[in-house]
Amino acid sequence: MTLLRTATALCLCPTVVLADPPKVVADFAPIHSLAAQVMNGVDEPDLLLPQGADPHGFQMRPSQMRALTDADLLLWVGPSMSPWLERAIESAAPDHSMALLSLPETVKREGGHDHDHGDDHDDHDDHSKDAHDDHDHEQHDEHADHVHEKHDEHADHDHDAHDEHDEHDEHKHDEHAEHAEGVDPHAWLSPKNAQIWLEAIAEELSEIDPGNAKIYHDNAHEAQEKIAALDERIQARLAPVKGKGFVLFHDAFGYFSDYYELNNLASIRETDAAPPSAAQLAEISEKIEHGEVACIFSEPAQGESQVLELAKSAGTGTAVLDPSGASQEIGPMLYENLLWTAADTIATCLEGK
């Protein structure tokens, strides 16, 4: 009888299920760094692209496709940054996918000008305080357009199945519309966008993994405070050189130079793939001859020869800027190191001229 009562008691006990933390995949290092800060103490995100890989064009390996298929959440900049990843998402169908550039709060820069430039800089202190307020359910609804339900690989996609997903389709986000031609995808180089994205990542993870919601939000708020402190350091570092003109190898630092009100005169290339036009090079050469350009910046493994050729005649300074943090150690500190290194590199080069 004792054994029977014991067995019965054991059967009546509630079953305890220990859920694994969500599997998060980030497209490349700066986004991985933000996600790692939010997930601190719970788990670590996976990085899809190896350091140094070109996020604009990449051929995924089978192991990377499997990681994407197994993901509970994919965090990526968006199709205008990685069109190849958009196609992979359609095939791999991760449970949830958030294109950060598509968030309505994200500050977007178009046609070489940040249309929110005045607000972007003037209210960055206010945002660092406002971002500490937890998003309510209405705010989360805005992010729901960026969530894609994972396809059931074992079910036929007949009319009934589509009907079951109608409520999700109503909120499904048309990323092609958000990523219109001319939108600069390098939005992580605005500290304001980083703060917006930290909160959005925390909110999305909290919906997927409510048991760790407090950790995600606390981590996001702590990371936002660190970015606010970093912003002050960068402002002070760049203040003495704001009036000095410089030229970029390609238009990757527009968000950064707009936010910090730097004198970004031109880019040798408008995009990574586009070759410089004769008219563009002539315009840059004229600015150099007139003494308007104090420094020209190349990027890791590209642009050095063109930059040196343009700079040699006038003795213009040169340096290397790394927009994706390819030279930084992967992890939570990468984003802060990326922004500080960029600021210090710009200031150091301009100070010498």
PDB file of C-alpha atoms in Angstrom, residues 30-280:
ATOM      1  CA  PRO A  30      27.051  44.833 -35.097  1.00  0.00           C
ATOM      2  CA  ILE A  31      23.545  43.337 -34.786  1.00  0.00           C
ATOM      3  CA  HIS A  32      24.971  40.289 -33.018  1.00  0.00           C
ATOM      4  CA  SER A  33      26.625  42.622 -30.499  1.00  0.00           C
ATOM      5  CA  LEU A  34      23.335  44.370 -29.687  1.00  0.00           C
ATOM      6  CA  ALA A  35      21.528  41.025 -29.341  1.00  0.00           C
ATOM      7  CA  ALA A  36      24.297  39.642 -27.127  1.00  0.00           C
ATOM      8  CA  GLN A  37      23.854  42.549 -24.724  1.00  0.00           C
ATOM      9  CA  VAL A  38      20.098  41.985 -24.480  1.00  0.00           C
ATOM     10  CA  MET A  39      20.534  38.212 -23.981  1.00  0.00           C
ATOM     11  CA  ASN A  40      23.269  38.479 -21.350  1.00  0.00           C
ATOM     12  CA  GLY A  41      22.642  35.968 -18.570  1.00  0.00           C
ATOM     13  CA  VAL A  42      20.181  33.913 -20.642  1.00  0.00           C
ATOM     14  CA  ASP A  43      22.099  32.688 -23.679  1.00  0.00           C
ATOM     15  CA  GLU A  44      24.241  33.907 -26.581  1.00  0.00           C
ATOM     16  CA  PRO A  45      23.033  34.637 -30.114  1.00  0.00           C
ATOM     17  CA  ASP A  46      24.595  32.936 -33.111  1.00  0.00           C
ATOM     18  CA  LEU A  47      26.372  34.964 -35.778  1.00  0.00           C
ATOM     19  CA  LEU A  48      25.385  34.118 -39.340  1.00  0.00           C
ATOM     20  CA  LEU A  49      28.133  35.917 -41.280  1.00  0.00           C
ATOM     21  CA  PRO A  50      31.757  35.382 -40.298  1.00  0.00           C
ATOM     22  CA  GLN A  51      33.815  38.463 -39.581  1.00  0.00           C
ATOM     23  CA  GLY A  52      35.025  40.132 -42.755  1.00  0.00           C
ATOM     24  CA  ALA A  53      32.294  38.668 -44.964  1.00  0.00           C
ATOM     25  CA  ASP A  54      30.446  41.137 -47.161  1.00  0.00           C
ATOM     26  CA  PRO A  55      26.900  41.543 -45.789  1.00  0.00           C
ATOM     27  CA  HIS A  56      25.752  42.933 -49.155  1.00  0.00           C
ATOM     28  CA  GLY A  57      26.494  39.688 -50.978  1.00  0.00           C
ATOM     29  CA  PHE A  58      27.140  36.289 -49.425  1.00  0.00           C
ATOM     30  CA  GLN A  59      26.767  32.609 -50.376  1.00  0.00           C
ATOM     31  CA  MET A  60      25.383  30.639 -47.440  1.00  0.00           C
ATOM     32  CA  ARG A  61      26.710  27.196 -46.548  1.00  0.00           C
ATOM     33  CA  PRO A  62      24.343  24.308 -45.694  1.00  0.00           C
ATOM     34  CA  SER A  63      25.252  24.614 -42.003  1.00  0.00           C
ATOM     35  CA  GLN A  64      24.204  28.270 -42.024  1.00  0.00           C
ATOM     36  CA  MET A  65      20.913  27.397 -43.688  1.00  0.00           C
ATOM     37  CA  ARG A  66      20.275  24.797 -40.975  1.00  0.00           C
ATOM     38  CA  ALA A  67      20.993  27.394 -38.295  1.00  0.00           C
ATOM     39  CA  LEU A  68      18.501  29.706 -39.962  1.00  0.00           C
ATOM     40  CA  THR A  69      15.872  26.954 -40.144  1.00  0.00           C
ATOM     41  CA  ASP A  70      16.332  26.121 -36.460  1.00  0.00           C
ATOM     42  CA  ALA A  71      16.211  29.759 -35.313  1.00  0.00           C
ATOM     43  CA  ASP A  72      13.472  30.993 -33.024  1.00  0.00           C
ATOM     44  CA  LEU A  73      14.370  34.556 -34.011  1.00  0.00           C
ATOM     45  CA  LEU A  74      16.402  36.038 -36.832  1.00  0.00           C
ATOM     46  CA  LEU A  75      17.619  39.602 -36.374  1.00  0.00           C
ATOM     47  CA  TRP A  76      18.804  41.310 -39.534  1.00  0.00           C
ATOM     48  CA  VAL A  77      19.132  44.790 -40.992  1.00  0.00           C
ATOM     49  CA  GLY A  78      16.833  44.100 -43.951  1.00  0.00           C
ATOM     50  CA  PRO A  79      16.695  43.313 -47.679  1.00  0.00           C
ATOM     51  CA  SER A  80      18.413  46.501 -48.795  1.00  0.00           C
ATOM     52  CA  MET A  81      21.479  45.384 -46.831  1.00  0.00           C
ATOM     53  CA  SER A  82      21.298  41.637 -47.521  1.00  0.00           C
ATOM     54  CA  PRO A  83      19.005  40.729 -50.441  1.00  0.00           C
ATOM     55  CA  TRP A  84      20.440  37.196 -50.479  1.00  0.00           C
ATOM     56  CA  LEU A  85      19.228  36.707 -46.880  1.00  0.00           C
ATOM     57  CA  GLU A  86      15.669  37.611 -47.829  1.00  0.00           C
ATOM     58  CA  ARG A  87      15.650  34.692 -50.254  1.00  0.00           C
ATOM     59  CA  ALA A  88      17.162  32.393 -47.624  1.00  0.00           C
ATOM     60  CA  ILE A  89      14.458  33.363 -45.125  1.00  0.00           C
ATOM     61  CA  GLU A  90      11.767  32.314 -47.579  1.00  0.00           C
ATOM     62  CA  SER A  91      13.360  28.867 -47.820  1.00  0.00           C
ATOM     63  CA  ALA A  92      14.483  28.356 -44.217  1.00  0.00           C
ATOM     64  CA  ALA A  93      11.423  29.974 -42.583  1.00  0.00           C
ATOM     65  CA  PRO A  94      12.773  30.758 -39.089  1.00  0.00           C
ATOM     66  CA  ASP A  95      10.045  31.021 -36.431  1.00  0.00           C
ATOM     67  CA  HIS A  96      10.338  34.808 -36.166  1.00  0.00           C
ATOM     68  CA  SER A  97      12.222  37.352 -38.255  1.00  0.00           C
ATOM     69  CA  MET A  98      12.777  41.024 -37.451  1.00  0.00           C
ATOM     70  CA  ALA A  99      14.150  43.357 -40.125  1.00  0.00           C
ATOM     71  CA  LEU A 100      15.438  46.225 -37.979  1.00  0.00           C
ATOM     72  CA  LEU A 101      15.500  48.781 -40.767  1.00  0.00           C
ATOM     73  CA  SER A 102      11.778  48.152 -41.253  1.00  0.00           C
ATOM     74  CA  LEU A 103      10.823  49.156 -37.728  1.00  0.00           C
ATOM     75  CA  PRO A 104       8.758  52.357 -37.935  1.00  0.00           C
ATOM     76  CA  GLU A 105      10.860  53.961 -35.186  1.00  0.00           C
ATOM     77  CA  THR A 106      14.144  53.459 -37.056  1.00  0.00           C
ATOM     78  CA  VAL A 107      15.688  56.687 -38.312  1.00  0.00           C
ATOM     79  CA  LYS A 108      16.224  56.303 -42.040  1.00  0.00           C
ATOM     80  CA  ARG A 109      18.604  58.245 -44.216  1.00  0.00           C
ATOM     81  CA  GLU A 110      17.790  58.643 -47.905  1.00  0.00           C
ATOM     82  CA  GLY A 111      19.635  60.142 -50.841  1.00  0.00           C
ATOM     83  CA  GLY A 112      22.664  61.186 -48.862  1.00  0.00           C
ATOM     84  CA  HIS A 113      20.607  63.195 -46.370  1.00  0.00           C
ATOM     85  CA  ASP A 114      19.042  62.160 -43.072  1.00  0.00           C
ATOM     86  CA  HIS A 115      15.482  63.500 -43.297  1.00  0.00           C
ATOM     87  CA  ASP A 116      15.209  63.320 -39.492  1.00  0.00           C
ATOM     88  CA  HIS A 117      18.602  64.926 -38.998  1.00  0.00           C
ATOM     89  CA  GLY A 118      17.454  67.757 -36.776  1.00  0.00           C
ATOM     90  CA  ASP A 119      15.359  65.535 -34.549  1.00  0.00           C
ATOM     91  CA  ASP A 120      17.941  62.771 -34.630  1.00  0.00           C
ATOM     92  CA  HIS A 121      20.617  64.903 -33.024  1.00  0.00           C
ATOM     93  CA  ASP A 122      18.559  67.255 -30.903  1.00  0.00           C
ATOM     94  CA  ASP A 123      16.560  64.612 -29.109  1.00  0.00           C
ATOM     95  CA  HIS A 124      19.176  61.902 -28.631  1.00  0.00           C
ATOM     96  CA  ASP A 125      19.429  62.766 -24.928  1.00  0.00           C
ATOM     97  CA  ASP A 126      15.664  62.592 -24.545  1.00  0.00           C
ATOM     98  CA  HIS A 127      15.592  59.232 -26.283  1.00  0.00           C
ATOM     99  CA  SER A 128      18.159  57.755 -23.919  1.00  0.00           C
ATOM    100  CA  LYS A 129      15.681  58.481 -21.105  1.00  0.00           C
ATOM    101  CA  ASP A 130      12.488  57.614 -22.931  1.00  0.00           C
ATOM    102  CA  ALA A 131      13.895  54.287 -24.107  1.00  0.00           C
ATOM    103  CA  HIS A 132      13.813  53.063 -20.489  1.00  0.00           C
ATOM    104  CA  ASP A 133      10.015  52.898 -20.554  1.00  0.00           C
ATOM    105  CA  ASP A 134       8.794  49.407 -21.347  1.00  0.00           C
ATOM    106  CA  HIS A 135       6.903  49.149 -24.598  1.00  0.00           C
ATOM    107  CA  ASP A 136       3.242  48.444 -24.020  1.00  0.00           C
ATOM    108  CA  HIS A 137       1.138  46.053 -26.062  1.00  0.00           C
ATOM    109  CA  GLU A 138       0.197  48.708 -28.598  1.00  0.00           C
ATOM    110  CA  GLN A 139       3.878  49.336 -29.314  1.00  0.00           C
ATOM    111  CA  HIS A 140       4.474  45.649 -29.681  1.00  0.00           C
ATOM    112  CA  ASP A 141       1.695  45.453 -32.259  1.00  0.00           C
ATOM    113  CA  GLU A 142       3.806  47.754 -34.428  1.00  0.00           C
ATOM    114  CA  HIS A 143       6.620  45.234 -34.267  1.00  0.00           C
ATOM    115  CA  ALA A 144       4.308  42.333 -35.028  1.00  0.00           C
ATOM    116  CA  ASP A 145       4.370  43.226 -38.728  1.00  0.00           C
ATOM    117  CA  HIS A 146       7.977  42.069 -38.740  1.00  0.00           C
ATOM    118  CA  VAL A 147       7.224  38.623 -37.355  1.00  0.00           C
ATOM    119  CA  HIS A 148       6.882  35.823 -39.876  1.00  0.00           C
ATOM    120  CA  GLU A 149       5.168  32.624 -38.831  1.00  0.00           C
ATOM    121  CA  LYS A 150       7.232  29.523 -39.567  1.00  0.00           C
ATOM    122  CA  HIS A 151       5.849  27.322 -42.316  1.00  0.00           C
ATOM    123  CA  ASP A 152       4.628  23.881 -41.335  1.00  0.00           C
ATOM    124  CA  GLU A 153       6.866  21.703 -43.460  1.00  0.00           C
ATOM    125  CA  HIS A 154       4.566  18.688 -43.033  1.00  0.00           C
ATOM    126  CA  ALA A 155       1.266  20.367 -43.925  1.00  0.00           C
ATOM    127  CA  ASP A 156      -0.273  21.087 -47.306  1.00  0.00           C
ATOM    128  CA  HIS A 157      -0.710  24.811 -47.903  1.00  0.00           C
ATOM    129  CA  ASP A 158      -4.325  24.611 -49.034  1.00  0.00           C
ATOM    130  CA  HIS A 159      -7.024  27.242 -48.641  1.00  0.00           C
ATOM    131  CA  ASP A 160      -7.873  26.084 -45.130  1.00  0.00           C
ATOM    132  CA  ALA A 161      -4.270  26.505 -44.018  1.00  0.00           C
ATOM    133  CA  HIS A 162      -4.184  29.996 -45.453  1.00  0.00           C
ATOM    134  CA  ASP A 163      -7.399  30.845 -43.622  1.00  0.00           C
ATOM    135  CA  GLU A 164      -5.800  29.797 -40.343  1.00  0.00           C
ATOM    136  CA  HIS A 165      -3.056  32.358 -40.890  1.00  0.00           C
ATOM    137  CA  ASP A 166      -5.275  35.218 -42.042  1.00  0.00           C
ATOM    138  CA  GLU A 167      -4.863  37.093 -38.774  1.00  0.00           C
ATOM    139  CA  HIS A 168      -1.090  37.029 -39.250  1.00  0.00           C
ATOM    140  CA  ASP A 169      -1.326  38.005 -42.880  1.00  0.00           C
ATOM    141  CA  GLU A 170      -3.233  41.159 -41.917  1.00  0.00           C
ATOM    142  CA  HIS A 171      -0.152  42.342 -40.058  1.00  0.00           C
ATOM    143  CA  LYS A 172       2.454  40.893 -42.381  1.00  0.00           C
ATOM    144  CA  HIS A 173       5.026  43.497 -43.276  1.00  0.00           C
ATOM    145  CA  ASP A 174       5.879  44.285 -46.871  1.00  0.00           C
ATOM    146  CA  GLU A 175       9.608  44.757 -46.496  1.00  0.00           C
ATOM    147  CA  HIS A 176      10.001  45.672 -50.148  1.00  0.00           C
ATOM    148  CA  ALA A 177       7.879  48.766 -49.554  1.00  0.00           C
ATOM    149  CA  GLU A 178       9.904  49.840 -46.524  1.00  0.00           C
ATOM    150  CA  HIS A 179      13.219  49.326 -48.304  1.00  0.00           C
ATOM    151  CA  ALA A 180      12.606  51.628 -51.231  1.00  0.00           C
ATOM    152  CA  GLU A 181      15.494  52.404 -53.498  1.00  0.00           C
ATOM    153  CA  GLY A 182      17.735  55.099 -52.054  1.00  0.00           C
ATOM    154  CA  VAL A 183      17.415  54.203 -48.355  1.00  0.00           C
ATOM    155  CA  ASP A 184      20.856  53.934 -46.766  1.00  0.00           C
ATOM    156  CA  PRO A 185      21.014  50.515 -45.033  1.00  0.00           C
ATOM    157  CA  HIS A 186      23.966  51.354 -42.729  1.00  0.00           C
ATOM    158  CA  ALA A 187      21.556  52.463 -40.006  1.00  0.00           C
ATOM    159  CA  TRP A 188      23.407  50.788 -37.107  1.00  0.00           C
ATOM    160  CA  LEU A 189      25.966  53.604 -37.276  1.00  0.00           C
ATOM    161  CA  SER A 190      23.429  55.948 -35.656  1.00  0.00           C
ATOM    162  CA  PRO A 191      23.538  55.581 -31.842  1.00  0.00           C
ATOM    163  CA  LYS A 192      19.879  56.523 -31.763  1.00  0.00           C
ATOM    164  CA  ASN A 193      18.973  53.545 -33.934  1.00  0.00           C
ATOM    165  CA  ALA A 194      21.012  51.249 -31.710  1.00  0.00           C
ATOM    166  CA  GLN A 195      18.968  52.353 -28.695  1.00  0.00           C
ATOM    167  CA  ILE A 196      15.719  51.849 -30.589  1.00  0.00           C
ATOM    168  CA  TRP A 197      16.800  48.395 -31.715  1.00  0.00           C
ATOM    169  CA  LEU A 198      17.886  47.286 -28.242  1.00  0.00           C
ATOM    170  CA  GLU A 199      14.385  47.913 -26.917  1.00  0.00           C
ATOM    171  CA  ALA A 200      12.772  46.267 -29.934  1.00  0.00           C
ATOM    172  CA  ILE A 201      14.955  43.168 -29.528  1.00  0.00           C
ATOM    173  CA  ALA A 202      14.098  42.969 -25.832  1.00  0.00           C
ATOM    174  CA  GLU A 203      10.388  43.281 -26.607  1.00  0.00           C
ATOM    175  CA  GLU A 204      10.500  40.591 -29.274  1.00  0.00           C
ATOM    176  CA  LEU A 205      12.454  38.190 -27.051  1.00  0.00           C
ATOM    177  CA  SER A 206      10.035  38.829 -24.198  1.00  0.00           C
ATOM    178  CA  GLU A 207       7.143  37.738 -26.387  1.00  0.00           C
ATOM    179  CA  ILE A 208       8.964  34.574 -27.399  1.00  0.00           C
ATOM    180  CA  ASP A 209      10.401  33.844 -23.936  1.00  0.00           C
ATOM    181  CA  PRO A 210       8.219  35.610 -21.325  1.00  0.00           C
ATOM    182  CA  GLY A 211       9.944  33.855 -18.442  1.00  0.00           C
ATOM    183  CA  ASN A 212      13.069  35.920 -19.065  1.00  0.00           C
ATOM    184  CA  ALA A 213      11.316  39.142 -20.050  1.00  0.00           C
ATOM    185  CA  LYS A 214      12.625  41.130 -17.089  1.00  0.00           C
ATOM    186  CA  ILE A 215      16.208  40.121 -17.836  1.00  0.00           C
ATOM    187  CA  TYR A 216      15.856  41.149 -21.484  1.00  0.00           C
ATOM    188  CA  HIS A 217      14.403  44.556 -20.653  1.00  0.00           C
ATOM    189  CA  ASP A 218      16.877  45.219 -17.828  1.00  0.00           C
ATOM    190  CA  ASN A 219      19.759  44.318 -20.130  1.00  0.00           C
ATOM    191  CA  ALA A 220      18.411  46.550 -22.892  1.00  0.00           C
ATOM    192  CA  HIS A 221      18.100  49.499 -20.538  1.00  0.00           C
ATOM    193  CA  GLU A 222      21.626  48.957 -19.235  1.00  0.00           C
ATOM    194  CA  ALA A 223      22.951  48.805 -22.803  1.00  0.00           C
ATOM    195  CA  GLN A 224      21.070  51.998 -23.682  1.00  0.00           C
ATOM    196  CA  GLU A 225      22.711  53.766 -20.759  1.00  0.00           C
ATOM    197  CA  LYS A 226      26.126  52.629 -21.976  1.00  0.00           C
ATOM    198  CA  ILE A 227      25.406  53.961 -25.449  1.00  0.00           C
ATOM    199  CA  ALA A 228      24.276  57.290 -23.972  1.00  0.00           C
ATOM    200  CA  ALA A 229      27.574  57.533 -22.062  1.00  0.00           C
ATOM    201  CA  LEU A 230      29.505  56.532 -25.190  1.00  0.00           C
ATOM    202  CA  ASP A 231      27.633  59.189 -27.153  1.00  0.00           C
ATOM    203  CA  GLU A 232      28.868  61.868 -24.751  1.00  0.00           C
ATOM    204  CA  ARG A 233      32.460  60.651 -25.120  1.00  0.00           C
ATOM    205  CA  ILE A 234      32.186  60.683 -28.906  1.00  0.00           C
ATOM    206  CA  GLN A 235      30.637  64.159 -28.921  1.00  0.00           C
ATOM    207  CA  ALA A 236      33.600  65.456 -26.936  1.00  0.00           C
ATOM    208  CA  ARG A 237      36.141  63.640 -29.112  1.00  0.00           C
ATOM    209  CA  LEU A 238      34.698  64.985 -32.373  1.00  0.00           C
ATOM    210  CA  ALA A 239      33.855  68.523 -31.229  1.00  0.00           C
ATOM    211  CA  PRO A 240      37.221  70.086 -32.254  1.00  0.00           C
ATOM    212  CA  VAL A 241      37.107  68.700 -35.828  1.00  0.00           C
ATOM    213  CA  LYS A 242      33.470  69.150 -36.866  1.00  0.00           C
ATOM    214  CA  GLY A 243      34.258  71.857 -39.388  1.00  0.00           C
ATOM    215  CA  LYS A 244      37.013  69.958 -41.199  1.00  0.00           C
ATOM    216  CA  GLY A 245      36.018  68.275 -44.470  1.00  0.00           C
ATOM    217  CA  PHE A 246      36.626  64.652 -45.364  1.00  0.00           C
ATOM    218  CA  VAL A 247      35.824  62.168 -48.123  1.00  0.00           C
ATOM    219  CA  LEU A 248      34.703  58.544 -47.699  1.00  0.00           C
ATOM    220  CA  PHE A 249      35.523  55.584 -49.914  1.00  0.00           C
ATOM    221  CA  HIS A 250      31.836  54.686 -50.076  1.00  0.00           C
ATOM    222  CA  ASP A 251      28.731  56.168 -48.520  1.00  0.00           C
ATOM    223  CA  ALA A 252      28.668  53.967 -45.405  1.00  0.00           C
ATOM    224  CA  PHE A 253      29.146  56.531 -42.639  1.00  0.00           C
ATOM    225  CA  GLY A 254      26.294  58.861 -43.547  1.00  0.00           C
ATOM    226  CA  TYR A 255      24.283  58.063 -40.418  1.00  0.00           C
ATOM    227  CA  PHE A 256      27.333  58.598 -38.237  1.00  0.00           C
ATOM    228  CA  SER A 257      28.399  61.868 -39.864  1.00  0.00           C
ATOM    229  CA  ASP A 258      24.824  63.183 -39.934  1.00  0.00           C
ATOM    230  CA  TYR A 259      24.244  62.356 -36.276  1.00  0.00           C
ATOM    231  CA  TYR A 260      27.490  63.988 -35.139  1.00  0.00           C
ATOM    232  CA  GLU A 261      27.194  66.886 -37.629  1.00  0.00           C
ATOM    233  CA  LEU A 262      30.502  66.166 -39.329  1.00  0.00           C
ATOM    234  CA  ASN A 263      31.634  67.782 -42.580  1.00  0.00           C
ATOM    235  CA  ASN A 264      31.250  64.745 -44.858  1.00  0.00           C
ATOM    236  CA  LEU A 265      31.913  66.209 -48.317  1.00  0.00           C
ATOM    237  CA  ALA A 266      31.596  63.265 -50.696  1.00  0.00           C
ATOM    238  CA  SER A 267      32.119  59.555 -51.349  1.00  0.00           C
ATOM    239  CA  ILE A 268      34.373  58.040 -54.001  1.00  0.00           C
ATOM    240  CA  ARG A 269      31.717  55.359 -54.507  1.00  0.00           C
ATOM    241  CA  GLU A 270      28.046  55.754 -53.731  1.00  0.00           C
ATOM    242  CA  THR A 271      27.760  52.014 -53.045  1.00  0.00           C
ATOM    243  CA  ASP A 272      30.177  49.099 -52.602  1.00  0.00           C
ATOM    244  CA  ALA A 273      29.606  47.796 -56.123  1.00  0.00           C
ATOM    245  CA  ALA A 274      29.271  51.024 -58.084  1.00  0.00           C
ATOM    246  CA  PRO A 275      32.519  52.272 -59.635  1.00  0.00           C
ATOM    247  CA  PRO A 276      33.264  55.971 -59.179  1.00  0.00           C
ATOM    248  CA  SER A 277      32.199  58.193 -62.039  1.00  0.00           C
ATOM    249  CA  ALA A 278      34.627  60.503 -63.776  1.00  0.00           C
ATOM    250  CA  ALA A 279      32.496  63.473 -62.704  1.00  0.00           C
ATOM    251  CA  GLN A 280      32.548  62.340 -59.072  1.00  0.00           C
TER     252      GLN A 280
END
